[in-house]
Amino acid sequence: NPLAQTEDSAWSKYFELRQLQKDIQIDLERLNPDDDFFRDASVQGTMLRVLTVWACLHPEVSYRQGMHEVLAHIVKVLHNDSLPDPEGGGAGLSGADAADAKLLSQLVNPSKVEADAFSLFTSL
């Protein structure tokens, strides 16, 4: 029965996931109150998703208070280092410079901050 409240039911797992996300969100809302960067809904969403997926992949550890502070530094550095115009990488350049600029624009693409943050956080 999928609606049963047994420990291994899909419904029970759904409620566990929702509780995990609530716990993480509480910590994210308290993160660096003086820094507007961390008040941004998209930044909090990125961090919530990274921490939720990591916790689900590591159930023996799950989420622990303080993990959001470690991830915060990673996300902020990646965001600050990303290029504002990844599509224009290499425009107006020729040869090796254009190839290097194109590669750099792919490596520091703002749309990849979440994936990069997850990868770096996982490697800690």
PDB file of C-alpha atoms in Angstrom:
ATOM      1  CA  ASN A   1       0.000   0.000   0.000  1.00  0.00           C
ATOM      2  CA  PRO A   2       1.740   3.238  -1.128  1.00  0.00           C
ATOM      3  CA  LEU A   3      -0.132   5.329   1.470  1.00  0.00           C
ATOM      4  CA  ALA A   4       0.913   3.134   4.386  1.00  0.00           C
ATOM      5  CA  GLN A   5       3.024   4.807   7.036  1.00  0.00           C
ATOM      6  CA  THR A   6       5.502   1.938   7.256  1.00  0.00           C
ATOM      7  CA  GLU A   7       9.155   2.896   7.358  1.00  0.00           C
ATOM      8  CA  ASP A   8       9.942   1.749   3.818  1.00  0.00           C
ATOM      9  CA  SER A   9       6.808   3.050   2.078  1.00  0.00           C
ATOM     10  CA  ALA A  10       7.020   5.690  -0.652  1.00  0.00           C
ATOM     11  CA  TRP A  11       4.779   7.967   1.409  1.00  0.00           C
ATOM     12  CA  SER A  12       7.069   7.738   4.415  1.00  0.00           C
ATOM     13  CA  LYS A  13      10.104   8.476   2.253  1.00  0.00           C
ATOM     14  CA  TYR A  14       8.301  11.519   0.830  1.00  0.00           C
ATOM     15  CA  PHE A  15       7.696  12.902   4.321  1.00  0.00           C
ATOM     16  CA  GLU A  16      11.314  12.232   5.306  1.00  0.00           C
ATOM     17  CA  LEU A  17      12.509  14.147   2.242  1.00  0.00           C
ATOM     18  CA  ARG A  18      10.185  17.059   2.991  1.00  0.00           C
ATOM     19  CA  GLN A  19      11.458  17.188   6.589  1.00  0.00           C
ATOM     20  CA  LEU A  20      15.054  17.107   5.380  1.00  0.00           C
ATOM     21  CA  GLN A  21      14.355  20.028   3.038  1.00  0.00           C
ATOM     22  CA  LYS A  22      12.654  21.989   5.830  1.00  0.00           C
ATOM     23  CA  ASP A  23      15.667  21.466   8.101  1.00  0.00           C
ATOM     24  CA  ILE A  24      18.056  22.622   5.398  1.00  0.00           C
ATOM     25  CA  GLN A  25      15.872  25.624   4.524  1.00  0.00           C
ATOM     26  CA  ILE A  26      15.846  26.761   8.166  1.00  0.00           C
ATOM     27  CA  ASP A  27      19.649  26.817   8.147  1.00  0.00           C
ATOM     28  CA  LEU A  28      19.767  28.571   4.772  1.00  0.00           C
ATOM     29  CA  GLU A  29      17.473  31.331   6.006  1.00  0.00           C
ATOM     30  CA  ARG A  30      19.857  31.982   8.920  1.00  0.00           C
ATOM     31  CA  LEU A  31      22.973  31.928   6.729  1.00  0.00           C
ATOM     32  CA  ASN A  32      24.975  35.172   6.702  1.00  0.00           C
ATOM     33  CA  PRO A  33      22.071  37.576   7.314  1.00  0.00           C
ATOM     34  CA  ASP A  34      24.238  40.582   6.400  1.00  0.00           C
ATOM     35  CA  ASP A  35      25.098  39.249   2.927  1.00  0.00           C
ATOM     36  CA  ASP A  36      22.368  39.901   0.338  1.00  0.00           C
ATOM     37  CA  PHE A  37      23.855  37.243  -1.935  1.00  0.00           C
ATOM     38  CA  PHE A  38      22.554  34.509   0.373  1.00  0.00           C
ATOM     39  CA  ARG A  39      19.097  36.118   0.599  1.00  0.00           C
ATOM     40  CA  ASP A  40      18.570  35.574  -3.127  1.00  0.00           C
ATOM     41  CA  ALA A  41      15.946  32.887  -3.764  1.00  0.00           C
ATOM     42  CA  SER A  42      17.914  31.346  -6.630  1.00  0.00           C
ATOM     43  CA  VAL A  43      21.035  31.014  -4.468  1.00  0.00           C
ATOM     44  CA  GLN A  44      19.027  29.421  -1.655  1.00  0.00           C
ATOM     45  CA  GLY A  45      17.374  27.105  -4.188  1.00  0.00           C
ATOM     46  CA  THR A  46      20.753  26.045  -5.540  1.00  0.00           C
ATOM     47  CA  MET A  47      22.069  25.332  -2.072  1.00  0.00           C
ATOM     48  CA  LEU A  48      18.883  23.499  -1.045  1.00  0.00           C
ATOM     49  CA  ARG A  49      19.073  21.209  -4.062  1.00  0.00           C
ATOM     50  CA  VAL A  50      22.797  20.502  -3.653  1.00  0.00           C
ATOM     51  CA  LEU A  51      22.453  19.670   0.038  1.00  0.00           C
ATOM     52  CA  THR A  52      19.286  17.604  -0.469  1.00  0.00           C
ATOM     53  CA  VAL A  53      20.806  15.471  -3.222  1.00  0.00           C
ATOM     54  CA  TRP A  54      24.046  15.044  -1.277  1.00  0.00           C
ATOM     55  CA  ALA A  55      22.136  13.980   1.850  1.00  0.00           C
ATOM     56  CA  CYS A  56      20.054  11.489  -0.128  1.00  0.00           C
ATOM     57  CA  LEU A  57      23.173   9.992  -1.698  1.00  0.00           C
ATOM     58  CA  HIS A  58      24.832   9.701   1.726  1.00  0.00           C
ATOM     59  CA  PRO A  59      22.052   8.466   4.044  1.00  0.00           C
ATOM     60  CA  GLU A  60      24.571   7.278   6.646  1.00  0.00           C
ATOM     61  CA  VAL A  61      25.528  10.932   7.217  1.00  0.00           C
ATOM     62  CA  SER A  62      22.549  12.784   5.708  1.00  0.00           C
ATOM     63  CA  TYR A  63      22.499  16.515   6.399  1.00  0.00           C
ATOM     64  CA  ARG A  64      24.231  17.988   9.423  1.00  0.00           C
ATOM     65  CA  GLN A  65      24.041  21.537  10.649  1.00  0.00           C
ATOM     66  CA  GLY A  66      27.018  23.473   9.338  1.00  0.00           C
ATOM     67  CA  MET A  67      27.184  21.806   5.935  1.00  0.00           C
ATOM     68  CA  HIS A  68      25.362  24.803   4.483  1.00  0.00           C
ATOM     69  CA  GLU A  69      28.158  27.099   5.695  1.00  0.00           C
ATOM     70  CA  VAL A  70      30.798  25.058   3.873  1.00  0.00           C
ATOM     71  CA  LEU A  71      28.690  24.982   0.718  1.00  0.00           C
ATOM     72  CA  ALA A  72      28.064  28.736   0.978  1.00  0.00           C
ATOM     73  CA  HIS A  73      31.736  29.518   0.390  1.00  0.00           C
ATOM     74  CA  ILE A  74      31.859  27.205  -2.617  1.00  0.00           C
ATOM     75  CA  VAL A  75      28.732  28.704  -4.195  1.00  0.00           C
ATOM     76  CA  LYS A  76      29.848  32.282  -3.645  1.00  0.00           C
ATOM     77  CA  VAL A  77      33.317  31.717  -5.135  1.00  0.00           C
ATOM     78  CA  LEU A  78      31.866  29.903  -8.148  1.00  0.00           C
ATOM     79  CA  HIS A  79      29.310  32.654  -8.651  1.00  0.00           C
ATOM     80  CA  ASN A  80      31.917  35.409  -8.362  1.00  0.00           C
ATOM     81  CA  ASP A  81      34.282  33.615 -10.739  1.00  0.00           C
ATOM     82  CA  SER A  82      31.663  32.905 -13.408  1.00  0.00           C
ATOM     83  CA  LEU A  83      31.718  34.952 -16.594  1.00  0.00           C
ATOM     84  CA  PRO A  84      28.713  37.190 -17.202  1.00  0.00           C
ATOM     85  CA  ASP A  85      28.524  36.372 -20.926  1.00  0.00           C
ATOM     86  CA  PRO A  86      29.395  32.730 -21.556  1.00  0.00           C
ATOM     87  CA  GLU A  87      27.845  32.784 -25.044  1.00  0.00           C
ATOM     88  CA  GLY A  88      30.225  35.501 -26.232  1.00  0.00           C
ATOM     89  CA  GLY A  89      33.342  33.575 -25.301  1.00  0.00           C
ATOM     90  CA  GLY A  90      35.931  34.013 -28.011  1.00  0.00           C
ATOM     91  CA  ALA A  91      33.978  36.566 -30.041  1.00  0.00           C
ATOM     92  CA  GLY A  92      36.331  38.876 -31.907  1.00  0.00           C
ATOM     93  CA  LEU A  93      39.399  36.757 -31.208  1.00  0.00           C
ATOM     94  CA  SER A  94      41.212  34.438 -33.565  1.00  0.00           C
ATOM     95  CA  GLY A  95      43.225  31.257 -33.370  1.00  0.00           C
ATOM     96  CA  ALA A  96      44.419  29.949 -30.013  1.00  0.00           C
ATOM     97  CA  ASP A  97      43.089  32.997 -28.156  1.00  0.00           C
ATOM     98  CA  ALA A  98      39.560  32.305 -29.431  1.00  0.00           C
ATOM     99  CA  ALA A  99      39.828  28.620 -28.510  1.00  0.00           C
ATOM    100  CA  ASP A 100      41.113  29.497 -25.045  1.00  0.00           C
ATOM    101  CA  ALA A 101      38.350  32.071 -24.535  1.00  0.00           C
ATOM    102  CA  LYS A 102      35.709  29.581 -25.656  1.00  0.00           C
ATOM    103  CA  LEU A 103      37.043  26.916 -23.288  1.00  0.00           C
ATOM    104  CA  LEU A 104      37.204  29.411 -20.420  1.00  0.00           C
ATOM    105  CA  SER A 105      33.637  30.537 -21.060  1.00  0.00           C
ATOM    106  CA  GLN A 106      32.500  26.913 -20.820  1.00  0.00           C
ATOM    107  CA  LEU A 107      34.448  26.277 -17.622  1.00  0.00           C
ATOM    108  CA  VAL A 108      33.119  29.325 -15.768  1.00  0.00           C
ATOM    109  CA  ASN A 109      29.598  29.315 -17.142  1.00  0.00           C
ATOM    110  CA  PRO A 110      27.086  30.754 -14.631  1.00  0.00           C
ATOM    111  CA  SER A 111      24.523  28.111 -15.606  1.00  0.00           C
ATOM    112  CA  LYS A 112      26.900  25.421 -14.287  1.00  0.00           C
ATOM    113  CA  VAL A 113      27.397  26.865 -10.784  1.00  0.00           C
ATOM    114  CA  GLU A 114      24.991  24.371  -9.205  1.00  0.00           C
ATOM    115  CA  ALA A 115      26.586  21.322 -10.817  1.00  0.00           C
ATOM    116  CA  ASP A 116      30.069  22.604 -10.066  1.00  0.00           C
ATOM    117  CA  ALA A 117      29.123  23.324  -6.449  1.00  0.00           C
ATOM    118  CA  PHE A 118      27.747  19.807  -6.043  1.00  0.00           C
ATOM    119  CA  SER A 119      30.886  18.298  -7.544  1.00  0.00           C
ATOM    120  CA  LEU A 120      33.190  20.315  -5.296  1.00  0.00           C
ATOM    121  CA  PHE A 121      31.089  19.715  -2.180  1.00  0.00           C
ATOM    122  CA  THR A 122      31.066  15.984  -2.906  1.00  0.00           C
ATOM    123  CA  SER A 123      34.833  15.920  -3.216  1.00  0.00           C
ATOM    124  CA  LEU A 124      35.362  17.305   0.297  1.00  0.00           C
TER     125      LEU A 124
END
